């Protein structure tokens, strides 16, 4: 095991160990502060972080307004208050050690406002900002204005080149590094492009070499690369450490820190992860963001897979192949193939009696309960994404103008549910593809839940 050397990140020499930011309730001030206390970089999720009152009690995220635009403003105000609350906790917990970063889903509606106001309200407590799920062109400007470092999350050299040429070259002083997130191994939303095959993973080494070459060509030969996605034990990454071809690198741990005493996720969620087997995490495209994402195949995801596999094509006008009428309502008739009739009957006999259109001119089959829940969640939409395929919300003009997609889900609802004690089978459970390793990791033997201190010691020892 090569000895870890400290690396310069966000203005300090720290261990090259970064806590992955994740989404709702994946990390908070307590977990990130504990990580920084050990000399690494802790990361607070800025997606609906838990807000606290003046007495330190948690304030639940509740929405009272009738109009979606006003509920959206409630969400933004809660995120700002929560981000400041968690930054204060992280700062106090770290005790001046390590670095504290915040992580933002760039595709969250008004993400720029949340970042800006949290940096203003927690001035001096946050050292860096990480952003992914989209190309954060304005990240450099925002971070530089507040004197903090910024770290775009990319999955290819090309993405970094685009960001640099269109924006980051003007804000080079505070570009602290770049996070390379492997799109085939990372949990949550992945940066898999349309040109890449989700079923044909590429070795990260070659992609990292390409990224380093691109950075060198841009005049950034020593910019740190933070390797994310599939990072479990440093024993697996020895050829990446002190490698002159790769240059300075650090490692981001996303899944492994989720099962620590300081982790904010529920005990039920931790148990689900502890019992996940190899192959239980799948890469799929059900997210309402339109991005690929990786999650545990539980009942929630299995239902989405069934729905997708059962869809059939339709046409609004008869064609040579689609010429059989199907009444969707008293006023809406479409055309399907003759062969589809047997399939439709089987779906309805199985209880999937509600038929709904998708934006891709296909039909999906739902139970009445599924349809009722879908309608309720759309009615309660808070406009969490800049554009949402599930609800049709668009931050730019109020609506995407497209058919609502019943193959997706309300991401805010399901992540809030699983993050706050909801059923782990009936909600989305993001996880990296190495989550099955909990089952053989000695650190977690006999149900042991380690502290962040124990985990950092194990990581630095190559375990």
Tab-separated table of C-alpha atoms in Angstrom:
chain	number	residue	atom	x	y	z
A	1	UNK	CA	0.000	0.000	0.000
A	2	UNK	CA	1.495	3.302	-1.089
A	3	UNK	CA	1.613	5.961	1.582
A	4	UNK	CA	-0.924	8.703	0.979
A	5	UNK	CA	0.511	12.160	0.439
A	6	UNK	CA	-1.500	15.255	1.245
A	7	UNK	CA	-2.872	17.288	-1.617
A	8	UNK	CA	-3.714	20.972	-1.950
A	9	UNK	CA	-7.490	21.406	-2.107
A	10	UNK	CA	-9.448	24.596	-1.435
A	11	UNK	CA	-6.447	26.411	-0.002
A	12	UNK	CA	-5.249	23.737	2.433
A	13	UNK	CA	-3.096	20.609	2.466
A	14	UNK	CA	-5.471	17.723	3.204
A	15	UNK	CA	-5.689	13.981	2.872
A	16	UNK	CA	-6.699	13.101	-0.706
A	17	UNK	CA	-9.967	11.668	0.624
A	18	UNK	CA	-13.260	13.357	-0.256
A	19	UNK	CA	-16.724	12.539	1.036
A	20	UNK	CA	-19.169	12.270	-1.864
A	21	UNK	CA	-21.932	14.856	-1.625
A	22	UNK	CA	-24.961	12.821	-2.774
A	23	UNK	CA	-28.528	14.132	-2.686
A	24	UNK	CA	-31.359	14.572	-0.193
A	25	UNK	CA	-30.267	13.435	3.272
A	26	UNK	CA	-27.207	11.617	1.876
A	27	UNK	CA	-24.745	13.839	3.749
A	28	UNK	CA	-25.151	16.675	6.237
A	29	UNK	CA	-23.158	18.888	8.566
A	30	UNK	CA	-22.497	16.086	11.023
A	31	UNK	CA	-21.148	13.596	8.489
A	32	UNK	CA	-19.143	16.151	6.499
A	33	UNK	CA	-17.766	17.780	9.628
A	34	UNK	CA	-16.611	14.398	10.919
A	35	UNK	CA	-14.884	13.681	7.600
A	36	UNK	CA	-13.109	17.054	7.656
A	37	UNK	CA	-12.121	16.533	11.279
A	38	UNK	CA	-10.075	13.536	10.144
A	39	UNK	CA	-8.170	15.773	7.726
A	40	UNK	CA	-10.114	15.096	4.527
A	41	UNK	CA	-12.764	17.011	2.601
A	42	UNK	CA	-16.316	16.708	3.891
A	43	UNK	CA	-19.210	17.515	1.567
A	44	UNK	CA	-22.709	18.715	2.503
A	45	UNK	CA	-25.573	18.009	0.127
A	46	UNK	CA	-27.419	21.196	-0.828
A	47	UNK	CA	-30.506	19.379	-2.127
A	48	UNK	CA	-33.119	20.153	0.562
A	49	UNK	CA	-30.643	20.102	3.472
A	50	UNK	CA	-32.322	19.923	6.858
A	51	UNK	CA	-32.969	23.343	8.375
A	52	UNK	CA	-32.759	23.973	12.125
A	53	UNK	CA	-34.515	26.465	14.354
A	54	UNK	CA	-32.711	28.753	16.827
A	55	UNK	CA	-32.758	25.956	19.412
A	56	UNK	CA	-31.136	23.453	17.063
A	57	UNK	CA	-34.303	21.470	16.432
A	58	UNK	CA	-35.043	20.134	12.962
A	59	UNK	CA	-37.633	22.003	10.918
A	60	UNK	CA	-39.564	19.666	8.605
A	61	UNK	CA	-39.801	20.657	4.959
A	62	UNK	CA	-43.502	21.416	4.550
A	63	UNK	CA	-45.305	23.279	1.789
A	64	UNK	CA	-48.336	25.463	2.439
A	65	UNK	CA	-48.893	27.424	-0.769
A	66	UNK	CA	-51.520	26.455	-3.342
A	67	UNK	CA	-49.619	27.586	-6.454
A	68	UNK	CA	-46.617	25.553	-7.612
A	69	UNK	CA	-44.495	28.654	-8.209
A	70	UNK	CA	-45.015	29.678	-4.586
A	71	UNK	CA	-44.299	26.142	-3.323
A	72	UNK	CA	-41.107	26.334	-5.347
A	73	UNK	CA	-40.150	29.497	-3.491
A	74	UNK	CA	-40.827	27.709	-0.198
A	75	UNK	CA	-38.445	24.962	-1.310
A	76	UNK	CA	-35.717	27.464	-2.195
A	77	UNK	CA	-36.058	29.300	1.127
A	78	UNK	CA	-35.887	25.998	3.021
A	79	UNK	CA	-32.767	24.920	1.094
A	80	UNK	CA	-31.011	28.192	1.874
A	81	UNK	CA	-31.859	28.003	5.570
A	82	UNK	CA	-30.894	24.324	5.673
A	83	UNK	CA	-27.620	24.885	3.865
A	84	UNK	CA	-26.553	27.555	6.335
A	85	UNK	CA	-27.635	25.382	9.280
A	86	UNK	CA	-25.633	22.391	8.064
A	87	UNK	CA	-22.561	24.498	7.225
A	88	UNK	CA	-22.523	25.756	10.823
A	89	UNK	CA	-22.723	22.202	12.166
A	90	UNK	CA	-19.946	21.036	9.825
A	91	UNK	CA	-17.701	23.937	10.812
A	92	UNK	CA	-18.145	23.275	14.520
A	93	UNK	CA	-17.654	19.520	14.115
A	94	UNK	CA	-14.503	19.835	11.988
A	95	UNK	CA	-12.758	21.941	14.595
A	96	UNK	CA	-10.647	23.766	12.026
A	97	UNK	CA	-9.421	20.585	10.351
A	98	UNK	CA	-9.772	19.573	6.701
A	99	UNK	CA	-12.053	21.378	4.288
A	100	UNK	CA	-15.838	21.736	4.006
A	101	UNK	CA	-17.470	21.652	0.587
A	102	UNK	CA	-21.089	21.844	-0.507
A	103	UNK	CA	-22.520	19.798	-3.373
A	104	UNK	CA	-25.334	20.963	-5.617
A	105	UNK	CA	-27.376	19.210	-8.292
A	106	UNK	CA	-26.983	21.811	-11.051
A	107	UNK	CA	-30.281	20.763	-12.641
A	108	UNK	CA	-32.139	21.724	-9.483
A	109	UNK	CA	-34.277	24.750	-10.246
A	110	UNK	CA	-32.675	27.944	-8.917
A	111	UNK	CA	-29.528	26.071	-7.905
A	112	UNK	CA	-27.502	29.224	-8.536
A	113	UNK	CA	-29.607	31.216	-6.106
A	114	UNK	CA	-29.293	28.556	-3.406
A	115	UNK	CA	-25.511	28.338	-3.787
A	116	UNK	CA	-25.120	32.122	-3.762
A	117	UNK	CA	-27.267	32.720	-0.697
A	118	UNK	CA	-25.748	29.832	1.267
A	119	UNK	CA	-22.230	31.125	0.563
A	120	UNK	CA	-23.345	34.580	1.715
A	121	UNK	CA	-25.093	33.291	4.839
A	122	UNK	CA	-22.299	30.888	5.800
A	123	UNK	CA	-19.392	33.129	4.861
A	124	UNK	CA	-16.053	31.675	5.916
A	125	UNK	CA	-17.534	28.265	6.794
A	126	UNK	CA	-17.470	26.744	3.293
A	127	UNK	CA	-14.276	26.283	1.284
A	128	UNK	CA	-15.476	24.724	-1.952
A	129	UNK	CA	-18.481	24.032	-4.167
A	130	UNK	CA	-19.011	20.865	-6.196
A	131	UNK	CA	-21.626	20.659	-8.963
A	132	UNK	CA	-22.809	17.881	-11.240
A	133	UNK	CA	-25.868	16.648	-13.164
A	134	UNK	CA	-25.515	19.191	-15.907
A	135	UNK	CA	-22.856	21.587	-17.171
A	136	UNK	CA	-22.481	24.325	-14.510
A	137	UNK	CA	-21.291	27.181	-16.691
A	138	UNK	CA	-21.900	29.854	-14.039
A	139	UNK	CA	-20.255	27.954	-11.192
A	140	UNK	CA	-16.875	29.645	-11.654
A	141	UNK	CA	-18.365	33.121	-11.512
A	142	UNK	CA	-20.397	32.401	-8.383
A	143	UNK	CA	-17.562	30.727	-6.486
A	144	UNK	CA	-14.977	33.341	-7.463
A	145	UNK	CA	-17.223	36.174	-6.357
A	146	UNK	CA	-17.376	34.609	-2.873
A	147	UNK	CA	-13.720	33.618	-2.701
A	148	UNK	CA	-14.301	29.864	-2.580
A	149	UNK	CA	-13.010	27.131	-4.847
A	150	UNK	CA	-15.148	25.239	-7.318
A	151	UNK	CA	-15.102	21.660	-8.589
A	152	UNK	CA	-17.186	20.675	-11.630
A	153	UNK	CA	-18.215	17.025	-11.854
A	154	UNK	CA	-17.578	15.584	-15.312
A	155	UNK	CA	-17.510	12.115	-16.842
A	156	UNK	CA	-15.307	12.860	-19.823
A	157	UNK	CA	-12.468	15.067	-20.985
A	158	UNK	CA	-14.789	16.642	-23.559
A	159	UNK	CA	-17.170	17.954	-20.883
A	160	UNK	CA	-14.302	19.679	-19.083
A	161	UNK	CA	-13.031	21.207	-22.330
A	162	UNK	CA	-16.478	22.657	-23.047
A	163	UNK	CA	-16.779	24.137	-19.552
A	164	UNK	CA	-13.300	25.651	-19.719
A	165	UNK	CA	-13.726	27.258	-23.123
A	166	UNK	CA	-17.215	28.613	-22.468
A	167	UNK	CA	-16.662	29.871	-18.933
A	168	UNK	CA	-14.024	28.532	-16.561
A	169	UNK	CA	-11.027	30.071	-18.375
A	170	UNK	CA	-12.252	33.405	-17.023
A	171	UNK	CA	-12.259	32.144	-13.432
A	172	UNK	CA	-9.120	30.004	-13.316
A	173	UNK	CA	-7.871	31.296	-9.963
A	174	UNK	CA	-10.582	29.527	-7.981
A	175	UNK	CA	-10.816	26.344	-10.054
A	176	UNK	CA	-9.769	23.955	-7.277
A	177	UNK	CA	-9.947	20.733	-9.249
A	178	UNK	CA	-12.200	18.581	-11.355
A	179	UNK	CA	-14.194	15.563	-10.194
A	180	UNK	CA	-14.105	12.679	-12.659
A	181	UNK	CA	-17.200	10.589	-11.908
A	182	UNK	CA	-17.232	7.214	-13.621
A	183	UNK	CA	-20.637	6.936	-15.339
A	184	UNK	CA	-20.750	3.136	-15.101
A	185	UNK	CA	-19.784	2.792	-11.438
A	186	UNK	CA	-21.084	5.845	-9.568
A	187	UNK	CA	-24.351	5.920	-7.686
A	188	UNK	CA	-27.091	8.456	-8.301
A	189	UNK	CA	-27.167	10.523	-11.490
A	190	UNK	CA	-24.441	9.702	-13.998
A	191	UNK	CA	-22.930	11.674	-16.856
A	192	UNK	CA	-23.346	8.976	-19.479
A	193	UNK	CA	-23.606	10.594	-22.905
A	194	UNK	CA	-25.802	9.474	-25.788
A	195	UNK	CA	-22.643	8.364	-27.610
A	196	UNK	CA	-21.730	5.878	-24.867
A	197	UNK	CA	-23.252	2.445	-24.368
A	198	UNK	CA	-24.588	1.880	-20.835
A	199	UNK	CA	-23.950	-1.853	-21.294
A	200	UNK	CA	-20.290	-1.429	-22.306
A	201	UNK	CA	-18.342	0.117	-19.424
A	202	UNK	CA	-14.954	1.599	-20.159
A	203	UNK	CA	-11.933	1.328	-17.893
A	204	UNK	CA	-11.557	4.540	-15.873
A	205	UNK	CA	-7.763	4.659	-16.311
A	206	UNK	CA	-7.871	5.496	-20.018
A	207	UNK	CA	-10.606	8.081	-19.498
A	208	UNK	CA	-8.586	9.691	-16.707
A	209	UNK	CA	-5.490	9.798	-18.902
A	210	UNK	CA	-7.560	11.564	-21.565
A	211	UNK	CA	-8.792	14.038	-18.954
A	212	UNK	CA	-5.241	14.783	-17.745
A	213	UNK	CA	-4.065	15.294	-21.325
A	214	UNK	CA	-6.949	17.676	-21.933
A	215	UNK	CA	-6.145	19.630	-18.759
A	216	UNK	CA	-2.501	19.894	-19.768
A	217	UNK	CA	-3.504	21.207	-23.185
A	218	UNK	CA	-5.637	23.828	-21.425
A	219	UNK	CA	-2.648	24.932	-19.336
A	220	UNK	CA	-3.756	23.101	-16.182
A	221	UNK	CA	-1.184	20.269	-15.895
A	222	UNK	CA	-1.267	20.183	-12.080
A	223	UNK	CA	-4.989	20.703	-11.491
A	224	UNK	CA	-6.105	17.976	-9.067
A	225	UNK	CA	-8.427	15.294	-10.407
A	226	UNK	CA	-10.787	13.809	-7.827
A	227	UNK	CA	-11.630	10.240	-8.847
A	228	UNK	CA	-15.232	9.288	-8.039
A	229	UNK	CA	-17.433	6.306	-8.784
A	230	UNK	CA	-16.458	2.772	-7.796
A	231	UNK	CA	-13.977	3.909	-5.123
A	232	UNK	CA	-14.121	1.527	-2.159
A	233	UNK	CA	-10.605	0.549	-1.067
A	234	UNK	CA	-7.406	2.312	-2.081
A	235	UNK	CA	-5.862	-1.129	-2.508
A	236	UNK	CA	-7.844	-1.247	-5.759
A	237	UNK	CA	-6.323	2.027	-6.980
A	238	UNK	CA	-2.594	1.644	-6.359
A	239	UNK	CA	-1.630	2.281	-10.008
A	240	UNK	CA	-3.447	5.633	-9.840
A	241	UNK	CA	-1.494	6.932	-6.816
A	242	UNK	CA	1.764	8.855	-7.480
A	243	UNK	CA	1.337	8.140	-11.174
A	244	UNK	CA	3.158	10.752	-13.310
A	245	UNK	CA	0.743	10.164	-16.210
A	246	UNK	CA	-2.243	11.065	-14.025
A	247	UNK	CA	-0.642	13.782	-11.929
A	248	UNK	CA	-2.176	14.868	-8.604
A	249	UNK	CA	-5.304	12.881	-7.734
A	250	UNK	CA	-7.649	12.470	-4.787
A	251	UNK	CA	-10.379	9.899	-4.192
A	252	UNK	CA	-14.057	10.509	-3.550
A	253	UNK	CA	-15.970	7.967	-1.483
A	254	UNK	CA	-19.707	8.021	-2.082
A	255	UNK	CA	-21.287	4.753	-0.987
A	256	UNK	CA	-19.017	3.552	1.815
A	257	UNK	CA	-19.486	6.592	4.123
A	258	UNK	CA	-23.267	6.146	3.998
A	259	UNK	CA	-22.993	3.427	6.609
A	260	UNK	CA	-21.280	5.196	9.476
A	261	UNK	CA	-22.572	6.353	12.813
A	262	UNK	CA	-22.485	9.960	11.601
A	263	UNK	CA	-24.365	9.253	8.362
A	264	UNK	CA	-27.852	10.827	8.377
A	265	UNK	CA	-29.605	8.031	6.452
A	266	UNK	CA	-32.080	5.800	8.291
A	267	UNK	CA	-31.201	2.454	9.886
A	268	UNK	CA	-33.553	0.735	7.435
A	269	UNK	CA	-31.697	2.264	4.496
A	270	UNK	CA	-28.382	1.164	6.006
A	271	UNK	CA	-29.684	-2.386	6.400
A	272	UNK	CA	-30.858	-2.420	2.788
A	273	UNK	CA	-27.360	-1.496	1.651
A	274	UNK	CA	-25.691	-4.001	3.971
A	275	UNK	CA	-27.737	-6.798	2.412
A	276	UNK	CA	-27.410	-5.802	-1.250
A	277	UNK	CA	-25.823	-8.422	-3.516
A	278	UNK	CA	-23.619	-8.023	-6.582
A	279	UNK	CA	-25.718	-7.013	-9.561
A	280	UNK	CA	-28.545	-5.527	-7.456
A	281	UNK	CA	-27.624	-1.989	-8.554
A	282	UNK	CA	-28.690	-1.169	-12.082
A	283	UNK	CA	-27.992	1.701	-14.448
A	284	UNK	CA	-31.256	2.999	-15.899
A	285	UNK	CA	-32.912	6.094	-17.348
A	286	UNK	CA	-36.104	6.533	-15.333
A	287	UNK	CA	-35.058	9.773	-13.640
A	288	UNK	CA	-37.277	12.775	-14.500
A	289	UNK	CA	-34.058	14.714	-15.152
A	290	UNK	CA	-33.491	12.657	-18.306
A	291	UNK	CA	-30.072	11.536	-16.994
A	292	UNK	CA	-28.994	7.967	-16.423
A	293	UNK	CA	-28.793	6.985	-12.772
A	294	UNK	CA	-27.801	3.996	-10.649
A	295	UNK	CA	-29.983	2.650	-7.858
A	296	UNK	CA	-30.755	-0.547	-5.968
A	297	UNK	CA	-33.299	-2.754	-7.697
A	298	UNK	CA	-35.969	-2.748	-5.007
A	299	UNK	CA	-39.753	-2.910	-5.424
A	300	UNK	CA	-39.882	0.743	-6.538
A	301	UNK	CA	-37.402	0.235	-9.364
A	302	UNK	CA	-38.875	-3.152	-10.302
A	303	UNK	CA	-42.262	-1.490	-10.846
A	304	UNK	CA	-40.692	1.059	-13.183
A	305	UNK	CA	-38.932	-1.701	-15.109
A	306	UNK	CA	-42.190	-3.641	-15.476
A	307	UNK	CA	-43.951	-0.517	-16.706
A	308	UNK	CA	-41.234	0.150	-19.277
A	309	UNK	CA	-41.122	-3.445	-20.516
A	310	UNK	CA	-44.895	-3.536	-20.955
A	311	UNK	CA	-45.213	-0.358	-23.054
A	312	UNK	CA	-46.485	-0.568	-26.619
A	313	UNK	CA	-46.419	1.871	-29.571
A	314	UNK	CA	-49.490	3.796	-30.644
A	315	UNK	CA	-50.498	6.331	-33.272
A	316	UNK	CA	-53.021	9.168	-33.234
A	317	UNK	CA	-53.910	8.274	-36.823
A	318	UNK	CA	-54.264	4.810	-38.354
A	319	UNK	CA	-51.232	3.398	-40.168
A	320	UNK	CA	-50.571	0.151	-42.020
A	321	UNK	CA	-49.313	-1.459	-38.798
A	322	UNK	CA	-51.175	0.522	-36.142
A	323	UNK	CA	-54.770	0.247	-37.300
A	324	UNK	CA	-56.713	-1.174	-34.356
A	325	UNK	CA	-58.711	1.375	-32.355
A	326	UNK	CA	-58.218	1.705	-28.603
A	327	UNK	CA	-60.339	4.091	-26.526
A	328	UNK	CA	-58.263	5.800	-23.854
A	329	UNK	CA	-61.231	7.841	-22.662
A	330	UNK	CA	-64.679	8.916	-23.784
A	331	UNK	CA	-63.109	11.489	-26.078
A	332	UNK	CA	-59.687	10.041	-26.918
A	333	UNK	CA	-59.082	7.153	-29.336
A	334	UNK	CA	-55.676	5.954	-30.549
A	335	UNK	CA	-54.479	3.172	-32.829
A	336	UNK	CA	-52.398	0.131	-31.877
A	337	UNK	CA	-51.368	-3.026	-33.698
A	338	UNK	CA	-53.652	-6.034	-33.945
A	339	UNK	CA	-51.040	-8.091	-32.086
A	340	UNK	CA	-51.176	-5.640	-29.154
A	341	UNK	CA	-54.744	-6.607	-28.271
A	342	UNK	CA	-53.738	-9.794	-26.447
A	343	UNK	CA	-51.036	-7.895	-24.558
A	344	UNK	CA	-53.532	-5.197	-23.508
A	345	UNK	CA	-55.965	-7.819	-22.228
A	346	UNK	CA	-53.235	-9.524	-20.171
A	347	UNK	CA	-52.206	-6.199	-18.623
A	348	UNK	CA	-55.773	-5.371	-17.677
A	349	UNK	CA	-56.383	-8.843	-16.243
A	350	UNK	CA	-53.294	-8.344	-14.076
A	351	UNK	CA	-54.808	-5.153	-12.646
A	352	UNK	CA	-53.083	-2.601	-14.873
A	353	UNK	CA	-56.308	-1.084	-16.113
A	354	UNK	CA	-55.189	2.545	-16.532
A	355	UNK	CA	-53.534	3.260	-19.893
A	356	UNK	CA	-51.483	6.442	-20.327
A	357	UNK	CA	-49.525	8.039	-23.145
A	358	UNK	CA	-45.800	8.823	-23.057
A	359	UNK	CA	-43.882	11.536	-24.978
A	360	UNK	CA	-42.453	8.797	-27.220
A	361	UNK	CA	-45.799	7.736	-28.721
A	362	UNK	CA	-46.084	4.675	-26.548
A	363	UNK	CA	-48.654	3.525	-24.003
A	364	UNK	CA	-47.956	2.277	-20.478
A	365	UNK	CA	-50.181	0.380	-18.077
A	366	UNK	CA	-50.804	1.379	-14.453
A	367	UNK	CA	-52.931	0.168	-11.593
A	368	UNK	CA	-55.621	2.618	-10.435
A	369	UNK	CA	-53.624	3.115	-7.230
A	370	UNK	CA	-50.437	3.935	-9.164
A	371	UNK	CA	-52.327	6.455	-11.275
A	372	UNK	CA	-53.925	8.047	-8.218
A	373	UNK	CA	-50.545	8.412	-6.509
A	374	UNK	CA	-49.052	9.873	-9.687
A	375	UNK	CA	-51.832	12.472	-9.905
A	376	UNK	CA	-51.385	13.395	-6.239
A	377	UNK	CA	-47.633	13.835	-6.586
A	378	UNK	CA	-48.026	15.990	-9.684
A	379	UNK	CA	-50.581	18.132	-7.867
A	380	UNK	CA	-48.055	18.640	-5.038
A	381	UNK	CA	-45.122	19.414	-7.376
A	382	UNK	CA	-42.699	21.944	-5.883
A	383	UNK	CA	-40.733	22.611	-9.070
A	384	UNK	CA	-37.532	21.057	-7.767
A	385	UNK	CA	-35.901	20.578	-11.196
A	386	UNK	CA	-35.146	23.127	-13.886
A	387	UNK	CA	-37.093	20.832	-16.217
A	388	UNK	CA	-39.075	17.784	-15.108
A	389	UNK	CA	-40.303	15.022	-17.384
A	390	UNK	CA	-42.668	13.711	-14.698
A	391	UNK	CA	-44.606	16.887	-13.872
A	392	UNK	CA	-43.917	18.955	-16.987
A	393	UNK	CA	-42.518	21.805	-14.872
A	394	UNK	CA	-39.986	24.146	-16.462
A	395	UNK	CA	-38.310	26.854	-14.436
A	396	UNK	CA	-37.804	28.916	-17.583
A	397	UNK	CA	-41.430	29.242	-18.675
A	398	UNK	CA	-43.584	27.196	-16.311
A	399	UNK	CA	-44.032	24.163	-18.559
A	400	UNK	CA	-41.938	21.944	-20.793
A	401	UNK	CA	-44.841	21.769	-23.244
A	402	UNK	CA	-44.373	18.012	-23.599
A	403	UNK	CA	-46.610	15.091	-22.686
A	404	UNK	CA	-46.055	14.156	-19.035
A	405	UNK	CA	-44.042	10.946	-18.795
A	406	UNK	CA	-45.672	8.225	-16.642
A	407	UNK	CA	-42.499	6.124	-16.886
A	408	UNK	CA	-40.725	8.465	-14.486
A	409	UNK	CA	-41.473	9.562	-10.914
A	410	UNK	CA	-41.498	12.529	-8.545
A	411	UNK	CA	-37.858	12.592	-7.517
A	412	UNK	CA	-38.332	15.092	-4.691
A	413	UNK	CA	-41.084	13.017	-3.102
A	414	UNK	CA	-39.298	9.673	-3.228
A	415	UNK	CA	-35.912	10.971	-2.060
A	416	UNK	CA	-37.489	12.885	0.814
A	417	UNK	CA	-39.371	9.728	1.780
A	418	UNK	CA	-36.397	7.367	1.831
A	419	UNK	CA	-34.212	10.029	3.404
A	420	UNK	CA	-36.581	10.559	6.295
A	421	UNK	CA	-37.621	7.084	7.380
A	422	UNK	CA	-39.847	6.049	4.462
A	423	UNK	CA	-40.136	2.488	3.152
A	424	UNK	CA	-36.851	1.427	1.509
A	425	UNK	CA	-38.640	-0.916	-0.886
A	426	UNK	CA	-41.179	1.581	-2.180
A	427	UNK	CA	-38.822	4.510	-2.736
A	428	UNK	CA	-35.773	5.191	-4.872
A	429	UNK	CA	-32.517	3.984	-3.261
A	430	UNK	CA	-29.531	5.483	-5.060
A	431	UNK	CA	-26.287	3.516	-4.612
A	432	UNK	CA	-22.963	2.901	-6.314
A	433	UNK	CA	-22.291	-0.415	-8.006
A	434	UNK	CA	-19.838	-1.488	-5.284
A	435	UNK	CA	-22.491	-1.416	-2.557
A	436	UNK	CA	-22.487	-5.239	-2.459
A	437	UNK	CA	-18.999	-5.059	-0.903
A	438	UNK	CA	-20.513	-4.144	2.459
A	439	UNK	CA	-21.332	-7.843	2.752
A	440	UNK	CA	-17.666	-8.882	2.712
A	441	UNK	CA	-16.018	-5.802	4.218
A	442	UNK	CA	-14.510	-6.767	7.624
A	443	UNK	CA	-15.184	-3.259	8.899
A	444	UNK	CA	-18.922	-4.042	8.799
A	445	UNK	CA	-18.745	-7.623	10.057
A	446	UNK	CA	-21.446	-8.788	12.471
A	447	UNK	CA	-23.530	-5.702	11.771
A	448	UNK	CA	-20.896	-3.272	13.027
A	449	UNK	CA	-21.532	0.360	12.052
A	450	UNK	CA	-18.202	2.220	12.169
A	451	UNK	CA	-17.582	5.851	12.944
A	452	UNK	CA	-16.097	8.117	10.286
A	453	UNK	CA	-12.838	7.957	12.269
A	454	UNK	CA	-12.790	4.171	11.962
A	455	UNK	CA	-13.603	4.329	8.257
A	456	UNK	CA	-10.853	6.854	7.497
A	457	UNK	CA	-8.344	4.690	9.395
A	458	UNK	CA	-9.407	1.654	7.359
A	459	UNK	CA	-9.153	3.578	4.088
A	460	UNK	CA	-5.684	4.962	4.801
A	461	UNK	CA	-4.543	1.437	5.720
A	462	UNK	CA	-5.720	0.176	2.347
A	463	UNK	CA	-8.552	-1.908	3.820
